[in-house]
Coordinates of C-alpha atoms in Angstrom, one line a residue:
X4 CA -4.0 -35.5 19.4
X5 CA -6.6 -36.7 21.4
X6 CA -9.4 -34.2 19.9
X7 CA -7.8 -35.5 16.3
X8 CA -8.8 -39.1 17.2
X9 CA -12.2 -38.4 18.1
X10 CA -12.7 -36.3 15.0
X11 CA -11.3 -39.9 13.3
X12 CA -13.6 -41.9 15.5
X13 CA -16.7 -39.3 14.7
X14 CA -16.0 -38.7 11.2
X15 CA -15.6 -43.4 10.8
X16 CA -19.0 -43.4 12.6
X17 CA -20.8 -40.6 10.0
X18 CA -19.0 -42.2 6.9
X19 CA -20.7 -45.8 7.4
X20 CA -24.2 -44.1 8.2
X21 CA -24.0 -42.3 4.5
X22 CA -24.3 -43.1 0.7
X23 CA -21.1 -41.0 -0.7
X24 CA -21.1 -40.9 -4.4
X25 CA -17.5 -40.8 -5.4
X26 CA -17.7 -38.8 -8.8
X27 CA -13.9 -38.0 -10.6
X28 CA -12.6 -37.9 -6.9
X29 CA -8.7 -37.0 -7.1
X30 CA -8.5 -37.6 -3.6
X31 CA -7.3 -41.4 -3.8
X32 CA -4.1 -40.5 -6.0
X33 CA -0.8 -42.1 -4.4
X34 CA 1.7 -39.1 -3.6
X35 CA 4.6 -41.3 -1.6
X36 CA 7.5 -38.8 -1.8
X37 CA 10.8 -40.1 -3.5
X38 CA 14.4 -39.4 -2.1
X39 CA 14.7 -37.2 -5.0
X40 CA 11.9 -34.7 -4.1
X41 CA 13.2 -34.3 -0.8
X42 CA 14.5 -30.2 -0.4
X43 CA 14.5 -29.8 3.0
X44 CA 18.2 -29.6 3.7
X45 CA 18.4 -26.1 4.4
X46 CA 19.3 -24.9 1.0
X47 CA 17.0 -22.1 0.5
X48 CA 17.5 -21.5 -3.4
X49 CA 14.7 -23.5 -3.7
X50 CA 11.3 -24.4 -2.3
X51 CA 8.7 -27.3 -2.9
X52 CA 5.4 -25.9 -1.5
X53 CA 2.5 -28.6 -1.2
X54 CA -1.0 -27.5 -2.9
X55 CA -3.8 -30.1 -2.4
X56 CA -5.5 -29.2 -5.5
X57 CA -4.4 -28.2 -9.0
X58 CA -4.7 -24.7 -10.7
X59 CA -7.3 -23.9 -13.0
X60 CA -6.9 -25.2 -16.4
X61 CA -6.3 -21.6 -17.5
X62 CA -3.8 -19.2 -16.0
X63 CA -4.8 -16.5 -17.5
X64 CA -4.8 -13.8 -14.7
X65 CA -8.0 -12.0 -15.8
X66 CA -9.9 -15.3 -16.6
X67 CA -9.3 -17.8 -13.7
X68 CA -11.7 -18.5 -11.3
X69 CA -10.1 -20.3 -8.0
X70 CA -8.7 -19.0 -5.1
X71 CA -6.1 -21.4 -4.9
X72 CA -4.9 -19.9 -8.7
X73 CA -5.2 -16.6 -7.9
X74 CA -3.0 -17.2 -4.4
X75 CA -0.4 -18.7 -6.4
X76 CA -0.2 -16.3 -9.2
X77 CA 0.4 -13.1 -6.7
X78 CA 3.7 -13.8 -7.4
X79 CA 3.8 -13.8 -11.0
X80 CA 1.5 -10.6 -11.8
X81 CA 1.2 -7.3 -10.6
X82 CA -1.6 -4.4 -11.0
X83 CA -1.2 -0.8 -11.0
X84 CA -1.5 -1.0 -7.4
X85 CA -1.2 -4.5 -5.6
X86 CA -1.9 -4.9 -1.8
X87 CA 0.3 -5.3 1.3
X88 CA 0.4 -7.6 4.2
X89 CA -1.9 -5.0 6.2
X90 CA -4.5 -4.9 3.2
X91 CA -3.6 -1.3 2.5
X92 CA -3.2 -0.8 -1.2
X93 CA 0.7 0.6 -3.0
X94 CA 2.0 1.5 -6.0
X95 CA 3.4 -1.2 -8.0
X96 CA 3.4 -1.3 -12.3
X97 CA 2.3 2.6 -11.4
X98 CA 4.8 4.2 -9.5
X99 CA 2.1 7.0 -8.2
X100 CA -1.2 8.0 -9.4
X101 CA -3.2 10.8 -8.4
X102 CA -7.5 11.0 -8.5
X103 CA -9.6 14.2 -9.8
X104 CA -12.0 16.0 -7.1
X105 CA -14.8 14.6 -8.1
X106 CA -13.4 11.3 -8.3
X107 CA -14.2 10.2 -11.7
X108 CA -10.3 10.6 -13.1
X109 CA -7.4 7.9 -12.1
X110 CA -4.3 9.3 -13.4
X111 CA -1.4 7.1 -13.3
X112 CA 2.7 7.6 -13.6
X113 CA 4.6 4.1 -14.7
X114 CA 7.1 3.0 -12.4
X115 CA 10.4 3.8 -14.7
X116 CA 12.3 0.9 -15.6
X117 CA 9.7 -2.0 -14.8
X118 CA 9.9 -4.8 -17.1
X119 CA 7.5 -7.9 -17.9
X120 CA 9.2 -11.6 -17.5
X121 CA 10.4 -11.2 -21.3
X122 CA 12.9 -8.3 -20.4
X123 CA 10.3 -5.9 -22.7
X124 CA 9.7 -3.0 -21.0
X125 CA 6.2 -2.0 -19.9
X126 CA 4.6 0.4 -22.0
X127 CA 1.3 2.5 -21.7
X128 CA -0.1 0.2 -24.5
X129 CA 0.4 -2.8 -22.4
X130 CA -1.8 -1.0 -19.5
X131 CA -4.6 0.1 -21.7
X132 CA -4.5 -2.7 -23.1
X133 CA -5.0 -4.9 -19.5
X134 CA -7.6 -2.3 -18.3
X135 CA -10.1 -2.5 -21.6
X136 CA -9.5 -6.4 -21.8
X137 CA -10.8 -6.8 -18.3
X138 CA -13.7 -4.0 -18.9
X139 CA -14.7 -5.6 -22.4
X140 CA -13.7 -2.9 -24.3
X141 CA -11.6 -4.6 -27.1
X142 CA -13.1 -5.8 -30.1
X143 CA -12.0 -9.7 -29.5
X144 CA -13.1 -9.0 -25.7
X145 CA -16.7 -7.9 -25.5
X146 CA -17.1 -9.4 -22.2
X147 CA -16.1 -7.5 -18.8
X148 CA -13.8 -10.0 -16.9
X149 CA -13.5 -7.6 -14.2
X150 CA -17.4 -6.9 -13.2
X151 CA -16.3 -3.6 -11.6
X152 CA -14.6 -2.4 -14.4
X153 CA -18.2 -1.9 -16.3
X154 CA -17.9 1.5 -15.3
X155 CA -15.0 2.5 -17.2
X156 CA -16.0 5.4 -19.9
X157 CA -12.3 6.2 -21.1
X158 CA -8.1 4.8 -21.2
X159 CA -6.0 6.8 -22.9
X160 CA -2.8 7.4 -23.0
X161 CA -1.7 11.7 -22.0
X162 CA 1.8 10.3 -22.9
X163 CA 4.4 7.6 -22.7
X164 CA 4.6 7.3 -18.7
X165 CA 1.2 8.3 -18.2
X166 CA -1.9 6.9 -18.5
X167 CA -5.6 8.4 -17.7
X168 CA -8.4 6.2 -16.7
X169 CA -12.5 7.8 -16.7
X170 CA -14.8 6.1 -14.9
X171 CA -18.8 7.2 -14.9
X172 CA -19.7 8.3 -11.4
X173 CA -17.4 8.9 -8.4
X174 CA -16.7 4.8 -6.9
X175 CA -14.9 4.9 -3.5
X176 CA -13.6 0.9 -4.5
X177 CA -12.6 0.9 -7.6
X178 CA -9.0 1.6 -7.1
X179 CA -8.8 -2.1 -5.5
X180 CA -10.0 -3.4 -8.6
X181 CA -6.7 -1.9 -9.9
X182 CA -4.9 -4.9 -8.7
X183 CA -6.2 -6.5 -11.8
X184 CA -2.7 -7.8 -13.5
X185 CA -0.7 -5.7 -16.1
X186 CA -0.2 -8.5 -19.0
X187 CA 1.6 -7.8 -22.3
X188 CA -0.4 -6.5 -25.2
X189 CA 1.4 -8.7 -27.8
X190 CA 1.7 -12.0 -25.7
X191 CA -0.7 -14.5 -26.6
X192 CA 0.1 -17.5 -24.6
X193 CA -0.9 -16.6 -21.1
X194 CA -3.5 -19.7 -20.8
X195 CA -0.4 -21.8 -20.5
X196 CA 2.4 -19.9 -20.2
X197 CA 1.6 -16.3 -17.7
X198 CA 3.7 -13.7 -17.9
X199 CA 3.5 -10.3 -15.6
X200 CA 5.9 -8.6 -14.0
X201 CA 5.8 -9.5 -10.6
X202 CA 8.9 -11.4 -8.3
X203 CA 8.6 -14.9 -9.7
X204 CA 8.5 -16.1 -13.3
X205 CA 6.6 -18.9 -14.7
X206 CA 8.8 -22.1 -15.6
X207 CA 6.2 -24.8 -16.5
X208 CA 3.4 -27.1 -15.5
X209 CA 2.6 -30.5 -15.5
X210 CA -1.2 -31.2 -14.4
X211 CA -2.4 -32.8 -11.6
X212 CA 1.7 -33.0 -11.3
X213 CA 3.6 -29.7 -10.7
X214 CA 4.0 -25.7 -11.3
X215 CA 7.4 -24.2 -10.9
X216 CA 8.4 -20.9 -10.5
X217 CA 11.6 -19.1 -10.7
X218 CA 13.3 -16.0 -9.3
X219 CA 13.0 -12.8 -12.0
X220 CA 15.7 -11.1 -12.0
X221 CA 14.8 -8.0 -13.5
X222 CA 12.1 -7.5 -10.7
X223 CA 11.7 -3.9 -10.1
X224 CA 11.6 -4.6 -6.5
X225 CA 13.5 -6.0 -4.0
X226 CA 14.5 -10.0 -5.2
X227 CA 13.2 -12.6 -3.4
X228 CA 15.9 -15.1 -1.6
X229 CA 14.6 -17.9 -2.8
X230 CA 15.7 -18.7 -6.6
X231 CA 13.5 -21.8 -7.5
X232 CA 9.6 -22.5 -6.6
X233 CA 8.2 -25.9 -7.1
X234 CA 4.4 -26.5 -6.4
X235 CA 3.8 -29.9 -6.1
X236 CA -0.1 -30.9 -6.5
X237 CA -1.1 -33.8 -4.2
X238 CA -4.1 -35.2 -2.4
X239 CA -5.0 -34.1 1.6
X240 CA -3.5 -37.2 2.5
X241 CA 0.0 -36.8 1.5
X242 CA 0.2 -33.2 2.7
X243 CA 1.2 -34.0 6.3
X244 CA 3.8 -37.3 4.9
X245 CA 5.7 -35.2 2.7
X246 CA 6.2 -32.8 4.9
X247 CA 7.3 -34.8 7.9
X248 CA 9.0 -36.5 5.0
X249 CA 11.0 -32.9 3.7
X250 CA 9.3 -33.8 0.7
X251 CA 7.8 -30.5 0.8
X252 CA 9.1 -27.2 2.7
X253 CA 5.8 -25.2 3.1
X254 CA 2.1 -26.1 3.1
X255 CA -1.1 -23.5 3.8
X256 CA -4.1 -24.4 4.7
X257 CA -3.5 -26.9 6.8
X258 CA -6.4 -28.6 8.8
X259 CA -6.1 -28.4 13.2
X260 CA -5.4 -31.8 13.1
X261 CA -2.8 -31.7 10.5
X262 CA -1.0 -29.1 12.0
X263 CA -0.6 -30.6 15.2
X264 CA 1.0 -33.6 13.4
X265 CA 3.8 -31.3 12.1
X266 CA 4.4 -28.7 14.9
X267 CA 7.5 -30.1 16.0
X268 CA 9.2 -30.3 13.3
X269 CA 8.1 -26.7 11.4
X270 CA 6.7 -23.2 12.3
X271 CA 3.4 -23.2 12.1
X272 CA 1.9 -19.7 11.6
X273 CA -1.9 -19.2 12.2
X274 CA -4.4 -16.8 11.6
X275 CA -8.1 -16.8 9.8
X276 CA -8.8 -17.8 5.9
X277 CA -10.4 -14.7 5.2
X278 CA -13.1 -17.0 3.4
X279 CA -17.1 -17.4 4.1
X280 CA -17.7 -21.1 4.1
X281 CA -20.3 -22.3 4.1
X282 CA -23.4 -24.7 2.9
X283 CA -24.6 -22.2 -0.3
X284 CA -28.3 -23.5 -1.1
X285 CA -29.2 -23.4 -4.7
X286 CA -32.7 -21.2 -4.0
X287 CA -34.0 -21.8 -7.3
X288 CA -34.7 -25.2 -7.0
X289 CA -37.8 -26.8 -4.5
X290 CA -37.5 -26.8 -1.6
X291 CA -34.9 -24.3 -1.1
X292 CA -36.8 -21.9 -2.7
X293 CA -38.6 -21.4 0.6
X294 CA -37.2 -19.0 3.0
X295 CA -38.9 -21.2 5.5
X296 CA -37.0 -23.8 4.5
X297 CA -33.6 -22.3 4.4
X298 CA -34.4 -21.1 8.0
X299 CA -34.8 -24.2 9.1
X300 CA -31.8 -26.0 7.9
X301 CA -29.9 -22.7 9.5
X302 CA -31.3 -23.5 13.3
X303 CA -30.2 -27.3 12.3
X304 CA -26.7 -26.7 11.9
X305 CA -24.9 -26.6 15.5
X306 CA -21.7 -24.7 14.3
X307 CA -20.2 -24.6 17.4
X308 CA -19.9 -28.5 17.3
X309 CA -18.8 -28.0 13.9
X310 CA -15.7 -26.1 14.4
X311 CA -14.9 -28.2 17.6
X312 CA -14.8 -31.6 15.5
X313 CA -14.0 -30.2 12.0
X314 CA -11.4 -27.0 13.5
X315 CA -10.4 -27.9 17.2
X316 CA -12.4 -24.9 17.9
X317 CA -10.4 -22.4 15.9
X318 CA -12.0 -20.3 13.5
X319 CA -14.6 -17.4 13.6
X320 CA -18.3 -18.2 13.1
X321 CA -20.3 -15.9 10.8
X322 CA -23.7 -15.0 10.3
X323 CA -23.8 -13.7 6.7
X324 CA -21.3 -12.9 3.4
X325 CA -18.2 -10.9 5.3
X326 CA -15.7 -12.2 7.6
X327 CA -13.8 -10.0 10.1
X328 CA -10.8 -9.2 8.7
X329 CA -13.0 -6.6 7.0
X330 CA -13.3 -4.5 10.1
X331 CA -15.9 -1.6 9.6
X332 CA -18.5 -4.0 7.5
X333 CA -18.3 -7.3 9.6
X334 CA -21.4 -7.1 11.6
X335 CA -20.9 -9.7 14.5
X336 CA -24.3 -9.2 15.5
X337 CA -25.1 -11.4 12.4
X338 CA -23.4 -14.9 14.0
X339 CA -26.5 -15.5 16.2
X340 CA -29.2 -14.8 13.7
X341 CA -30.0 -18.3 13.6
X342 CA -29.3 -20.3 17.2
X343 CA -28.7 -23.9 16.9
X344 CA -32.0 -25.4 17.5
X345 CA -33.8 -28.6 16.1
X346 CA -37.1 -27.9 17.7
X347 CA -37.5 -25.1 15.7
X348 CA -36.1 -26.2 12.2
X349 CA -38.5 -28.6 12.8
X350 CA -41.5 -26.4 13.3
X351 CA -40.6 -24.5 10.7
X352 CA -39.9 -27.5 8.1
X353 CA -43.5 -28.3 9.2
X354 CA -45.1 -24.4 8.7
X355 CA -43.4 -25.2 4.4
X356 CA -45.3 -28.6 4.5
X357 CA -42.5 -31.0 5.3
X358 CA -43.2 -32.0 8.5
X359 CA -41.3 -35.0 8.0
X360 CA -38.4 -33.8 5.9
X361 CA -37.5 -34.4 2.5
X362 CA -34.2 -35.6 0.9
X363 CA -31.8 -33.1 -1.3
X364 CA -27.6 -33.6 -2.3
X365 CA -25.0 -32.3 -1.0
X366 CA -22.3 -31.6 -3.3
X367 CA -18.4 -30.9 -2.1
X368 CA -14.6 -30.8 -3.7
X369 CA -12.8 -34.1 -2.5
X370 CA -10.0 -31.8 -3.0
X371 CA -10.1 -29.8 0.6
X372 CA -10.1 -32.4 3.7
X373 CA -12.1 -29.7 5.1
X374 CA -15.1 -29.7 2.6
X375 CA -15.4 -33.5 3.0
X376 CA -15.2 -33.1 7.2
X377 CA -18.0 -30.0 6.9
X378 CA -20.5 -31.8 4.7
X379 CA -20.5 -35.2 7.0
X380 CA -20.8 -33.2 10.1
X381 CA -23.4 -30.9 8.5
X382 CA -25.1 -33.9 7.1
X383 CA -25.4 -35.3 10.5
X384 CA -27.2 -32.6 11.5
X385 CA -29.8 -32.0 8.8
X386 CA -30.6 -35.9 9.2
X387 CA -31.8 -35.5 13.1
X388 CA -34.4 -32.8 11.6
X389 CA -35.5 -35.3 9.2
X390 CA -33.7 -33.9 6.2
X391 CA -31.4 -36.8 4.6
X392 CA -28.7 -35.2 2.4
X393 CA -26.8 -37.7 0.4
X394 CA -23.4 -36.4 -0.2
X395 CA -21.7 -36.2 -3.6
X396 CA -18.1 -35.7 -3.7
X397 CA -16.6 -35.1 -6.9
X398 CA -12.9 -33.8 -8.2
X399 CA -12.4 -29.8 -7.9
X400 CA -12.4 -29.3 -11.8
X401 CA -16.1 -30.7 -11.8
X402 CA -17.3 -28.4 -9.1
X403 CA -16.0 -25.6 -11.0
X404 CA -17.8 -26.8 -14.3
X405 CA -20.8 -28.1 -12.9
X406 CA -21.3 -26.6 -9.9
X407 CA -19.7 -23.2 -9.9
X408 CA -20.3 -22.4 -13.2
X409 CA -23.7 -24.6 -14.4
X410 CA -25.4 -24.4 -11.3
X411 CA -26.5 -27.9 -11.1
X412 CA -26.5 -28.6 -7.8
X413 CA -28.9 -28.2 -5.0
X414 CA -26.6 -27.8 -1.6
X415 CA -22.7 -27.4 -1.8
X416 CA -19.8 -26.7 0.9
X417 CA -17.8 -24.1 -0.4
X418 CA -15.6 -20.7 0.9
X419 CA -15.7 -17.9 -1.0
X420 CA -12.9 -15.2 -0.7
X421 CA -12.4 -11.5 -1.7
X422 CA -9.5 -11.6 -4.3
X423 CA -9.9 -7.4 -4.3
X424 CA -9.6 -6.2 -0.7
X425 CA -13.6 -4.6 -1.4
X426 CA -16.8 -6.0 0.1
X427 CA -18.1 -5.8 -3.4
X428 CA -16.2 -8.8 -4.1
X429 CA -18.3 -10.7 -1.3
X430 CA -21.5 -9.4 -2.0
X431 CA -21.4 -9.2 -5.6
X432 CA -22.5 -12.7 -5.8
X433 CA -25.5 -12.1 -4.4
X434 CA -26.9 -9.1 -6.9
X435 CA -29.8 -11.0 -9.0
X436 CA -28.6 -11.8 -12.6
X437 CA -24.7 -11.6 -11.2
X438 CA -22.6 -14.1 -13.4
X439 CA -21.2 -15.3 -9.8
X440 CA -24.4 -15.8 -7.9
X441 CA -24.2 -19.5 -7.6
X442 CA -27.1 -19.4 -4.6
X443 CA -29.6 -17.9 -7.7
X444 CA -30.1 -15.5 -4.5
X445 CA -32.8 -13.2 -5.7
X446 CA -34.2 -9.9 -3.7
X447 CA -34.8 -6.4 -5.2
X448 CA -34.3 -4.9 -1.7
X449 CA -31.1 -6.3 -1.3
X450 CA -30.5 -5.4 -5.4
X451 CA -31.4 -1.8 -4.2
X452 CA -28.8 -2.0 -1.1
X453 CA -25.9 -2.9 -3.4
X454 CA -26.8 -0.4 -6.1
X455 CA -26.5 2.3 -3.2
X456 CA -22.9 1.0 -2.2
X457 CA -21.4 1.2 -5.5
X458 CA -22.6 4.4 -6.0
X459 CA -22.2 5.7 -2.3
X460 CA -20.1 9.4 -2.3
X461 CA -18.9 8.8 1.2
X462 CA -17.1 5.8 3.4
X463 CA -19.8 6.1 5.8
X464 CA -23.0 5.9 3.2
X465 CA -21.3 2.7 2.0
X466 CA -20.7 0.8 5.0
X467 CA -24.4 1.4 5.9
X468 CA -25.4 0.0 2.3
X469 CA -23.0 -3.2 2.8
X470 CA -24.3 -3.7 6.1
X471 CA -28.0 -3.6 5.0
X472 CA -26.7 -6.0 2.8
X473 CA -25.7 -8.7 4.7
X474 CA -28.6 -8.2 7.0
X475 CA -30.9 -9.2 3.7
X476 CA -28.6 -12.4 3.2
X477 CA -29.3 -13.3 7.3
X478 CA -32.5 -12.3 7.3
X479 CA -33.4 -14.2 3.9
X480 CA -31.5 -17.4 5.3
X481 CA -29.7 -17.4 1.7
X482 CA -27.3 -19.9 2.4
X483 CA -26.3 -21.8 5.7
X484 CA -23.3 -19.5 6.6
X485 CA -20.8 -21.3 9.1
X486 CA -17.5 -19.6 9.6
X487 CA -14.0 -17.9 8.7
X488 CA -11.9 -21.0 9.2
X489 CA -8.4 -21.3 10.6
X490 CA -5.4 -21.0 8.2
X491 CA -2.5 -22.6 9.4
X492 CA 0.5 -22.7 7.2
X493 CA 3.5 -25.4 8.3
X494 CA 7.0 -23.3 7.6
X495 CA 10.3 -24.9 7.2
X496 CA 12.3 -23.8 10.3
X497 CA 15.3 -22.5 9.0
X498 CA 13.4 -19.6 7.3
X499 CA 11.5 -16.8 8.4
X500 CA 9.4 -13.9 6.5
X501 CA 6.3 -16.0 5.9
X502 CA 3.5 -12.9 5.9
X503 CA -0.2 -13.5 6.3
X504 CA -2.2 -11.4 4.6
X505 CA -6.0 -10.5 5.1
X506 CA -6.7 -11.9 1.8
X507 CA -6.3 -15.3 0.2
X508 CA -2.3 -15.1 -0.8
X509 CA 0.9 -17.1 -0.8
X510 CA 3.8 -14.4 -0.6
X511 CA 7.0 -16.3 -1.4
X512 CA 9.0 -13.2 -2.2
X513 CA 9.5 -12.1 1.5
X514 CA 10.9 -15.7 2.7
X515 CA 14.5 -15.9 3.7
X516 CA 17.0 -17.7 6.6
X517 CA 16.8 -16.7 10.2
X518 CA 19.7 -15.1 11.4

């Protein structure tokens, strides 16, 4: 508690030193729990889980764009395959599927008896269907959804269970791109209403308000204990109130402090985000478009002091796109590319002609505590180099319009997660021309380096591309890259089951009473 109060004392101190434009922010909304919302009594057919921002506006499986949706909707959709708490990859919609020599053939058997949320069973229409939607291969769908998917040449169907998939060249990840959800072919409503065929069924949502959930019982699988799911959007704020409150029976992504304000009365299970987050630098605009530049806001940033005040020291620092829960890419060796020092930002501010520093925005989510924190420690830093960055908090939908997808921005605070267990889905962001590459990140080297991991015929061949890519991103200072931050998730203390997973997911389907 002590280390929370100075991070209260530190973070008072920064907030009267800056100019915060408050644009849309959704983080002054009044969440006071009422005696009605209040579930934790130990009855465990239902569940109120606390989300501090809302989903995107569409749920559409293969169209949304957050994190924070696609962590919720694991429990709605499956894939052919789907992964497990370990990141290895299983059967799900497929029972079993089998892959030609050369590796350019994905033959697949459908699990018998599997059923979407309807009760209709799922057929081999339903599956090409999914696949050539997210490839942009149907006539109202011209547009790949699924990037990795471009590569499909062929889905038919060899008969009722069984269904075929070509793809050009041999592509040692596309199989995790298989996870992609398994919708109905017929069902047109899945902006508003999902439907898949995973453990949980949608119920309905009120924005900004609630999404519930409830138990299907026609899962293929084995049923989750808990019957009904309520997630109930609020600000930061309230997280830590309603659940000391019993408002609310489960929260993830708790901050250090937050946690510690809740540990006696809940589990609290810890392990990393498996995000990147960090200050992603727009390097189409001046002066970012300077690699000098860039370099020197990296030696600015003191991330150890960072995570102290921001993370009570938990966390993993990073020194490019990849955090370590991707074993064989992670290159550790990355995290001390750029060693805090201001004497040098300096210098090298003054070799790009600004030896007196210039002034730039610094645009975050009011959504995430943790964003908010970040940028005002962050900004602290850049301003005893000279560089004064006004930050500009607005609501979460607005990043994701204007940010995420219009670019408009010039320095954000941001963590970007893999929602395929690939490194592709890391990296891709970075490929010039990449629909995803907020940064406007722009090398043909580093082009060339990802070309040769998609394509690579062995393991080995690909790790060495992936690797060559990050180095690019270090070396190229192409954003400010900070760390892997703690994920601490508060757990009611009468159940048990809760699973981390090395990907960005909330698994309700394996919770159920101790004993």
């Amino acid at each position: 508690m002590k280390k929370a109060r100075k991070l209260l004392a530190f973070l008072m101190l920064i907030c009267t030193a800056l100019t915060v434009a408050l644009s849309g922010c959704s983080g002054d909304r009044a969440d006071a729990p009422s005696e009605d919302d209040i579930s934790n009594t130990g009855d465990a057919a239902s569940l109120h889980v606390g989300l501090a921002k809302d989903l995107d506006d569409s749920l559409d499986p293969h169209k949304t764009v957050s994190a924070g949706t696609e962590e919720v909707l694991f429990n709605v959709f499956e894939g052919l395959v789907k992964a497990d708490p370990q990141g290895n990859l299983i059967p799900a919609v497929a029972e079993r599927y089998s892959v030609s020599e050369d590796g350019t053939q994905y033959t697949f058997t459908l699990r018998e008896g599997i059923t979407f949320h309807s009760g209709d069973p799922v057929t081999v229409e339903d599956v090409i269907y999914s696949i050539k939607r997210c490839a942009g291969l149907l006539a109202d769908e011209p547009e790949a959804l699924v990037t990795a998917f471009s590569v499909i040449t062929d889905v038919r169907a060899e008969d009722e269970k069984t269904v075929v998939i070509e793809i050009e060249s041999r592509n040692l990840e596309f199989i995790s791109y298989l996870t992609s959800a398994i919708i109905p072919a017929d069902y047109a409503e899945q902006d508003t209403a999902p439907m898949g065929t995973g453990p949980y069924m949608f119920v309905s949502r009120s924005a900004q308000e609630n999404f519930k959930l409830t138990r299907y019982d026609g899962y293929w699988g084995e049923a989750p204990y808990i019957r009904d799911v309520t997630f109930k959007i609020m600000s930061q704020d309230a997280l830590v109130t309603s659940l000391l409150s019993g408002a609310i029976d489960l929260c993830a992504h708790l901050t250090p402090a937050q946690a510690a304000e809740v540990e006696e009365k809940y589990d609290v299970i810890t392990g990393g985000m498996n995000s990147v987050l960090g200050v992603y630098l727009n390097n189409a605009v001046e002066p970012l478009n300077d690699p000098l530049v860039r370099q020197a806001l990296c030696h600015a940033v003191n991330v150890e002091e960072l995570m102290a005040l921001v993370f009570d020291g938990k966390g993993a620092p990073l020194g490019s796109s990849m955090y370590p829960a991707f074993g064989k890419y992670f290159m550790e060796e990355l995290t001390g590319r750029y060693p805090y020092d201001p004497d040098k930002s300096r210098e090298l501010l003054s070799q790009a002609g600004y030896p007196d520093g210039f002034s730039i925005t610094l645009t975050a989510s009011s959504a995430a505590t943790q964003y908010v924190e970040t940028a005002q420690v962050v900004a602290e830093h850049l301003k005893a180099v000279g560089v004064n960055a006004e930050i500009i908090l607005v609501d979460w939908e607005t990043w994701v319009s204007d940010v995420y997808g219009a670019r408009n921005y010039e320095m954000t605070i941001v963590d970007f997660d893999a929602s395929a267990m690939t490194a592709r889905a890391l990296l891709e962001r970075f490929n010039s021309g990449h629909a995803k590459n907020i940064s406007n990140f722009a090398n043909p080297a580093y082009d060339a380096a990802y070309l040769r991991a998609v394509e690579a015929a062995s393991d080995e061949e690909q790790v060495a591309a992936y690797q060559e890519c990050q180095t690019i991103l270090s070396d190229d200072a192409a954003n400010i890259y900070l760390m892997d931050m703690p994920d601490m998730v508060a757990v009611r203390r009468d159940l048990t089951g809760y699973t981390l997973y090395p990907m960005f997911i909330i698994d309700l389907a394996k919770l159920q009473p101790k004993g």
